[in-house]
Amino acid sequence: MYPEPLKNLIEYLEKLPGIGEKTAERLALYIVSDLDINDAKDFANSIIAAKENIKPCPVSFVLTDEEVSPLINDKARDNSTIMILSDSKDVFQMEKMDTYKGQYHVLGGLIDFSRGITDKDLNIDSLIKRIENNNFKEMIIATNATVEGELTAEYLKSLFSKNDLNITRLAYGIPVGSDLKYADILTLIKAVENRRKF
């Protein structure tokens, strides 16, 4: 039905997370029909440039286009705190808040035995070295509140429990503006567990 180049474009767009068949078709048709050729070339070049120039920082594993992530060398950051996250998109989300000013360490995933992912597949050895070589006073475990996230958090807690570290976990619970009757059981459990003095 579609010309071969358009069909190929649709297929590649469908591989992107959150893009289904209809959205891929709509985006491909927009690119082909409405996008200026120079904009299309710039778009294609930006994808190539991103793939060629962005890589994990060798220290924190946060994606960067520099030798070492600027977050590592930023003198204004609090070097007594390190936040552990599963991937770089979580770091970028945290940075948008402009509240947390400590260091980061990206695990590169979560322990997931069903998919064959163990602690050996994650950036945990490098985390151990960072903890040994720095004076971190607090480790904030900021993995998702999923089975895999909880399993990874518990593993990290047990791994570093003998270190002189204050190990904390991000609070989870009822979102602001929501109604209790719409919350699932796990959310309610976390909300009760993470309650604080008012």
PDB file of C-alpha atoms in Angstrom:
ATOM      1  CA  MET A   1       0.000   0.000   0.000  1.00  0.00           C
ATOM      2  CA  TYR A   2       2.713   2.529   1.018  1.00  0.00           C
ATOM      3  CA  PRO A   3       5.763   3.264  -1.135  1.00  0.00           C
ATOM      4  CA  GLU A   4       8.778   1.304   0.149  1.00  0.00           C
ATOM      5  CA  PRO A   5      10.703   4.303   1.656  1.00  0.00           C
ATOM      6  CA  LEU A   6       7.566   5.436   3.535  1.00  0.00           C
ATOM      7  CA  LYS A   7       6.891   1.902   4.744  1.00  0.00           C
ATOM      8  CA  ASN A   8      10.479   1.664   6.044  1.00  0.00           C
ATOM      9  CA  LEU A   9      10.130   4.998   7.839  1.00  0.00           C
ATOM     10  CA  ILE A  10       6.885   3.835   9.491  1.00  0.00           C
ATOM     11  CA  GLU A  11       8.556   0.603  10.613  1.00  0.00           C
ATOM     12  CA  TYR A  12      11.495   2.485  12.187  1.00  0.00           C
ATOM     13  CA  LEU A  13       9.205   4.946  13.950  1.00  0.00           C
ATOM     14  CA  GLU A  14       7.167   2.032  15.339  1.00  0.00           C
ATOM     15  CA  LYS A  15      10.305   0.740  17.058  1.00  0.00           C
ATOM     16  CA  LEU A  16      10.359   3.844  19.274  1.00  0.00           C
ATOM     17  CA  PRO A  17       8.849   3.399  22.754  1.00  0.00           C
ATOM     18  CA  GLY A  18       5.256   4.570  23.028  1.00  0.00           C
ATOM     19  CA  ILE A  19       4.793   4.803  19.250  1.00  0.00           C
ATOM     20  CA  GLY A  20       2.120   2.510  17.892  1.00  0.00           C
ATOM     21  CA  GLU A  21       1.204   1.791  14.278  1.00  0.00           C
ATOM     22  CA  LYS A  22      -1.220   4.729  13.863  1.00  0.00           C
ATOM     23  CA  THR A  23       1.144   7.256  15.442  1.00  0.00           C
ATOM     24  CA  ALA A  24       4.051   5.959  13.340  1.00  0.00           C
ATOM     25  CA  GLU A  25       1.947   6.372  10.189  1.00  0.00           C
ATOM     26  CA  ARG A  26       0.903   9.888  11.167  1.00  0.00           C
ATOM     27  CA  LEU A  27       4.487  10.952  11.961  1.00  0.00           C
ATOM     28  CA  ALA A  28       5.886   9.383   8.783  1.00  0.00           C
ATOM     29  CA  LEU A  29       3.235  11.061   6.625  1.00  0.00           C
ATOM     30  CA  TYR A  30       3.963  14.414   8.319  1.00  0.00           C
ATOM     31  CA  ILE A  31       7.709  14.016   7.701  1.00  0.00           C
ATOM     32  CA  VAL A  32       7.174  13.132   4.050  1.00  0.00           C
ATOM     33  CA  SER A  33       4.353  15.577   3.278  1.00  0.00           C
ATOM     34  CA  ASP A  34       4.838  18.622   5.509  1.00  0.00           C
ATOM     35  CA  LEU A  35       8.424  18.740   6.734  1.00  0.00           C
ATOM     36  CA  ASP A  36      10.745  20.969   4.720  1.00  0.00           C
ATOM     37  CA  ILE A  37      13.620  18.982   3.122  1.00  0.00           C
ATOM     38  CA  ASN A  38      16.222  21.020   5.040  1.00  0.00           C
ATOM     39  CA  ASP A  39      14.406  20.407   8.327  1.00  0.00           C
ATOM     40  CA  ALA A  40      14.221  16.713   7.462  1.00  0.00           C
ATOM     41  CA  LYS A  41      17.988  16.649   6.827  1.00  0.00           C
ATOM     42  CA  ASP A  42      18.656  18.515  10.077  1.00  0.00           C
ATOM     43  CA  PHE A  43      16.399  16.047  11.902  1.00  0.00           C
ATOM     44  CA  ALA A  44      18.252  13.060  10.411  1.00  0.00           C
ATOM     45  CA  ASN A  45      21.640  14.659  11.176  1.00  0.00           C
ATOM     46  CA  SER A  46      20.637  15.367  14.785  1.00  0.00           C
ATOM     47  CA  ILE A  47      19.813  11.670  15.260  1.00  0.00           C
ATOM     48  CA  ILE A  48      23.202  10.673  13.825  1.00  0.00           C
ATOM     49  CA  ALA A  49      25.049  13.295  15.896  1.00  0.00           C
ATOM     50  CA  ALA A  50      23.288  12.165  19.084  1.00  0.00           C
ATOM     51  CA  LYS A  51      24.134   8.504  18.427  1.00  0.00           C
ATOM     52  CA  GLU A  52      27.767   9.297  17.625  1.00  0.00           C
ATOM     53  CA  ASN A  53      28.473  11.817  20.391  1.00  0.00           C
ATOM     54  CA  ILE A  54      26.398  10.858  23.418  1.00  0.00           C
ATOM     55  CA  LYS A  55      27.748   8.144  25.676  1.00  0.00           C
ATOM     56  CA  PRO A  56      27.584   7.130  29.349  1.00  0.00           C
ATOM     57  CA  CYS A  57      29.911   9.041  31.669  1.00  0.00           C
ATOM     58  CA  PRO A  58      32.688   6.638  32.808  1.00  0.00           C
ATOM     59  CA  VAL A  59      32.119   7.690  36.442  1.00  0.00           C
ATOM     60  CA  SER A  60      28.367   8.234  36.915  1.00  0.00           C
ATOM     61  CA  PHE A  61      27.032   6.539  33.733  1.00  0.00           C
ATOM     62  CA  VAL A  62      24.795   9.563  33.083  1.00  0.00           C
ATOM     63  CA  LEU A  63      24.537  10.183  29.336  1.00  0.00           C
ATOM     64  CA  THR A  64      26.808  13.023  28.240  1.00  0.00           C
ATOM     65  CA  ASP A  65      28.564  14.470  25.202  1.00  0.00           C
ATOM     66  CA  GLU A  66      31.683  15.282  27.274  1.00  0.00           C
ATOM     67  CA  GLU A  67      34.528  13.095  28.596  1.00  0.00           C
ATOM     68  CA  VAL A  68      32.972  13.167  32.067  1.00  0.00           C
ATOM     69  CA  SER A  69      29.468  14.370  32.913  1.00  0.00           C
ATOM     70  CA  PRO A  70      29.463  18.060  33.955  1.00  0.00           C
ATOM     71  CA  LEU A  71      27.437  16.965  36.993  1.00  0.00           C
ATOM     72  CA  ILE A  72      30.551  15.226  38.363  1.00  0.00           C
ATOM     73  CA  ASN A  73      32.798  18.298  38.178  1.00  0.00           C
ATOM     74  CA  ASP A  74      30.221  20.895  39.228  1.00  0.00           C
ATOM     75  CA  LYS A  75      31.704  22.484  42.375  1.00  0.00           C
ATOM     76  CA  ALA A  76      28.265  23.756  43.445  1.00  0.00           C
ATOM     77  CA  ARG A  77      26.959  20.209  43.900  1.00  0.00           C
ATOM     78  CA  ASP A  78      26.741  18.437  47.253  1.00  0.00           C
ATOM     79  CA  ASN A  79      29.397  15.706  47.153  1.00  0.00           C
ATOM     80  CA  SER A  80      28.185  14.107  50.374  1.00  0.00           C
ATOM     81  CA  THR A  81      25.032  12.705  48.739  1.00  0.00           C
ATOM     82  CA  ILE A  82      24.656  10.216  45.898  1.00  0.00           C
ATOM     83  CA  MET A  83      21.360   9.243  44.273  1.00  0.00           C
ATOM     84  CA  ILE A  84      21.076   5.838  42.593  1.00  0.00           C
ATOM     85  CA  LEU A  85      18.759   5.618  39.560  1.00  0.00           C
ATOM     86  CA  SER A  86      18.087   2.972  36.943  1.00  0.00           C
ATOM     87  CA  ASP A  87      18.725   5.123  33.848  1.00  0.00           C
ATOM     88  CA  SER A  88      19.680   8.573  32.574  1.00  0.00           C
ATOM     89  CA  LYS A  89      16.125   9.663  31.791  1.00  0.00           C
ATOM     90  CA  ASP A  90      15.460   9.515  35.546  1.00  0.00           C
ATOM     91  CA  VAL A  91      18.474  11.776  36.153  1.00  0.00           C
ATOM     92  CA  PHE A  92      17.209  14.303  33.608  1.00  0.00           C
ATOM     93  CA  GLN A  93      13.786  14.220  35.289  1.00  0.00           C
ATOM     94  CA  MET A  94      15.384  14.880  38.696  1.00  0.00           C
ATOM     95  CA  GLU A  95      17.414  17.758  37.273  1.00  0.00           C
ATOM     96  CA  LYS A  96      14.227  19.403  35.965  1.00  0.00           C
ATOM     97  CA  MET A  97      13.066  19.723  39.590  1.00  0.00           C
ATOM     98  CA  ASP A  98      16.117  21.871  40.360  1.00  0.00           C
ATOM     99  CA  THR A  99      15.896  20.727  44.001  1.00  0.00           C
ATOM    100  CA  TYR A 100      18.375  17.864  44.381  1.00  0.00           C
ATOM    101  CA  LYS A 101      21.981  19.063  44.118  1.00  0.00           C
ATOM    102  CA  GLY A 102      23.977  15.932  44.943  1.00  0.00           C
ATOM    103  CA  GLN A 103      25.741  13.349  42.780  1.00  0.00           C
ATOM    104  CA  TYR A 104      24.146  10.592  40.683  1.00  0.00           C
ATOM    105  CA  HIS A 105      24.939   7.020  39.735  1.00  0.00           C
ATOM    106  CA  VAL A 106      23.047   5.275  36.927  1.00  0.00           C
ATOM    107  CA  LEU A 107      22.701   1.510  37.251  1.00  0.00           C
ATOM    108  CA  GLY A 108      21.838   0.923  33.599  1.00  0.00           C
ATOM    109  CA  GLY A 109      18.736  -1.098  34.438  1.00  0.00           C
ATOM    110  CA  LEU A 110      17.204  -3.062  37.301  1.00  0.00           C
ATOM    111  CA  ILE A 111      17.622  -6.604  38.571  1.00  0.00           C
ATOM    112  CA  ASP A 112      15.051  -8.684  36.708  1.00  0.00           C
ATOM    113  CA  PHE A 113      15.536 -12.446  37.001  1.00  0.00           C
ATOM    114  CA  SER A 114      12.671 -13.116  34.573  1.00  0.00           C
ATOM    115  CA  ARG A 115      14.731 -11.433  31.839  1.00  0.00           C
ATOM    116  CA  GLY A 116      18.058 -12.823  33.043  1.00  0.00           C
ATOM    117  CA  ILE A 117      19.301  -9.465  34.408  1.00  0.00           C
ATOM    118  CA  THR A 118      21.342  -9.834  37.597  1.00  0.00           C
ATOM    119  CA  ASP A 119      23.477  -7.447  39.658  1.00  0.00           C
ATOM    120  CA  LYS A 120      26.440  -8.385  37.428  1.00  0.00           C
ATOM    121  CA  ASP A 121      24.687  -6.756  34.449  1.00  0.00           C
ATOM    122  CA  LEU A 122      24.369  -3.417  36.246  1.00  0.00           C
ATOM    123  CA  ASN A 123      26.882  -0.663  37.069  1.00  0.00           C
ATOM    124  CA  ILE A 124      27.223  -1.867  40.659  1.00  0.00           C
ATOM    125  CA  ASP A 125      30.970  -2.638  40.749  1.00  0.00           C
ATOM    126  CA  SER A 126      31.676   0.963  39.745  1.00  0.00           C
ATOM    127  CA  LEU A 127      29.220   2.140  42.439  1.00  0.00           C
ATOM    128  CA  ILE A 128      31.115   0.141  45.066  1.00  0.00           C
ATOM    129  CA  LYS A 129      34.357   1.854  43.972  1.00  0.00           C
ATOM    130  CA  ARG A 130      32.726   5.295  44.106  1.00  0.00           C
ATOM    131  CA  ILE A 131      31.438   4.656  47.619  1.00  0.00           C
ATOM    132  CA  GLU A 132      34.888   3.423  48.726  1.00  0.00           C
ATOM    133  CA  ASN A 133      36.747   6.387  47.163  1.00  0.00           C
ATOM    134  CA  ASN A 134      34.440   9.241  48.189  1.00  0.00           C
ATOM    135  CA  ASN A 135      33.065  10.645  51.420  1.00  0.00           C
ATOM    136  CA  PHE A 136      29.386  10.136  50.685  1.00  0.00           C
ATOM    137  CA  LYS A 137      27.257  10.411  53.811  1.00  0.00           C
ATOM    138  CA  GLU A 138      23.902   9.561  52.229  1.00  0.00           C
ATOM    139  CA  MET A 139      22.839   7.177  49.480  1.00  0.00           C
ATOM    140  CA  ILE A 140      19.367   7.847  48.091  1.00  0.00           C
ATOM    141  CA  ILE A 141      17.972   4.801  46.303  1.00  0.00           C
ATOM    142  CA  ALA A 142      15.606   6.158  43.663  1.00  0.00           C
ATOM    143  CA  THR A 143      14.599   3.054  41.729  1.00  0.00           C
ATOM    144  CA  ASN A 144      10.973   2.673  40.622  1.00  0.00           C
ATOM    145  CA  ALA A 145       8.327   1.238  42.931  1.00  0.00           C
ATOM    146  CA  THR A 146       8.009  -1.889  40.783  1.00  0.00           C
ATOM    147  CA  VAL A 147       8.921  -5.463  41.706  1.00  0.00           C
ATOM    148  CA  GLU A 148      12.265  -5.019  39.910  1.00  0.00           C
ATOM    149  CA  GLY A 149      12.861  -1.601  41.468  1.00  0.00           C
ATOM    150  CA  GLU A 150      12.121  -2.880  44.966  1.00  0.00           C
ATOM    151  CA  LEU A 151      14.322  -5.961  44.461  1.00  0.00           C
ATOM    152  CA  THR A 152      17.209  -3.774  43.262  1.00  0.00           C
ATOM    153  CA  ALA A 153      16.701  -1.348  46.158  1.00  0.00           C
ATOM    154  CA  GLU A 154      16.758  -4.179  48.704  1.00  0.00           C
ATOM    155  CA  TYR A 155      19.896  -5.620  47.113  1.00  0.00           C
ATOM    156  CA  LEU A 156      21.668  -2.226  47.283  1.00  0.00           C
ATOM    157  CA  LYS A 157      20.537  -1.758  50.891  1.00  0.00           C
ATOM    158  CA  SER A 158      21.989  -5.141  51.898  1.00  0.00           C
ATOM    159  CA  LEU A 159      25.175  -4.534  49.891  1.00  0.00           C
ATOM    160  CA  PHE A 160      25.958  -1.208  51.589  1.00  0.00           C
ATOM    161  CA  SER A 161      24.380  -1.774  55.015  1.00  0.00           C
ATOM    162  CA  LYS A 162      27.793  -2.204  56.670  1.00  0.00           C
ATOM    163  CA  ASN A 163      29.133   1.040  55.190  1.00  0.00           C
ATOM    164  CA  ASP A 164      28.968   4.225  57.232  1.00  0.00           C
ATOM    165  CA  LEU A 165      26.173   5.527  54.992  1.00  0.00           C
ATOM    166  CA  ASN A 166      22.719   6.860  55.682  1.00  0.00           C
ATOM    167  CA  ILE A 167      20.721   4.785  53.159  1.00  0.00           C
ATOM    168  CA  THR A 168      17.395   6.355  52.213  1.00  0.00           C
ATOM    169  CA  ARG A 169      14.679   5.550  49.691  1.00  0.00           C
ATOM    170  CA  LEU A 170      12.492   7.959  47.750  1.00  0.00           C
ATOM    171  CA  ALA A 171       9.055   8.235  49.329  1.00  0.00           C
ATOM    172  CA  TYR A 172       6.151   6.761  47.377  1.00  0.00           C
ATOM    173  CA  GLY A 173       2.462   7.165  47.997  1.00  0.00           C
ATOM    174  CA  ILE A 174      -0.626   9.155  47.088  1.00  0.00           C
ATOM    175  CA  PRO A 175       0.010  11.697  44.323  1.00  0.00           C
ATOM    176  CA  VAL A 176      -0.875  15.316  45.074  1.00  0.00           C
ATOM    177  CA  GLY A 177      -4.449  16.128  44.040  1.00  0.00           C
ATOM    178  CA  SER A 178      -5.609  12.515  43.864  1.00  0.00           C
ATOM    179  CA  ASP A 179      -8.533  10.804  45.582  1.00  0.00           C
ATOM    180  CA  LEU A 180      -7.948   7.836  47.947  1.00  0.00           C
ATOM    181  CA  LYS A 181     -10.707   5.784  46.343  1.00  0.00           C
ATOM    182  CA  TYR A 182      -8.778   5.716  43.038  1.00  0.00           C
ATOM    183  CA  ALA A 183      -5.457   4.584  44.546  1.00  0.00           C
ATOM    184  CA  ASP A 184      -4.350   0.974  44.125  1.00  0.00           C
ATOM    185  CA  ILE A 185      -3.423  -1.156  47.147  1.00  0.00           C
ATOM    186  CA  LEU A 186       0.366  -0.925  46.617  1.00  0.00           C
ATOM    187  CA  THR A 187       0.170   2.881  46.438  1.00  0.00           C
ATOM    188  CA  LEU A 188      -1.864   2.979  49.652  1.00  0.00           C
ATOM    189  CA  ILE A 189       0.569   0.624  51.403  1.00  0.00           C
ATOM    190  CA  LYS A 190       3.511   2.835  50.373  1.00  0.00           C
ATOM    191  CA  ALA A 191       1.651   5.963  51.448  1.00  0.00           C
ATOM    192  CA  VAL A 192       1.090   4.510  54.926  1.00  0.00           C
ATOM    193  CA  GLU A 193       4.680   3.213  55.193  1.00  0.00           C
ATOM    194  CA  ASN A 194       6.116   6.576  54.107  1.00  0.00           C
ATOM    195  CA  ARG A 195       3.936   8.730  56.335  1.00  0.00           C
ATOM    196  CA  ARG A 196       5.691  11.571  58.175  1.00  0.00           C
ATOM    197  CA  LYS A 197       5.086  13.938  61.081  1.00  0.00           C
ATOM    198  CA  PHE A 198       2.583  16.660  60.178  1.00  0.00           C
TER     199      PHE A 198
END
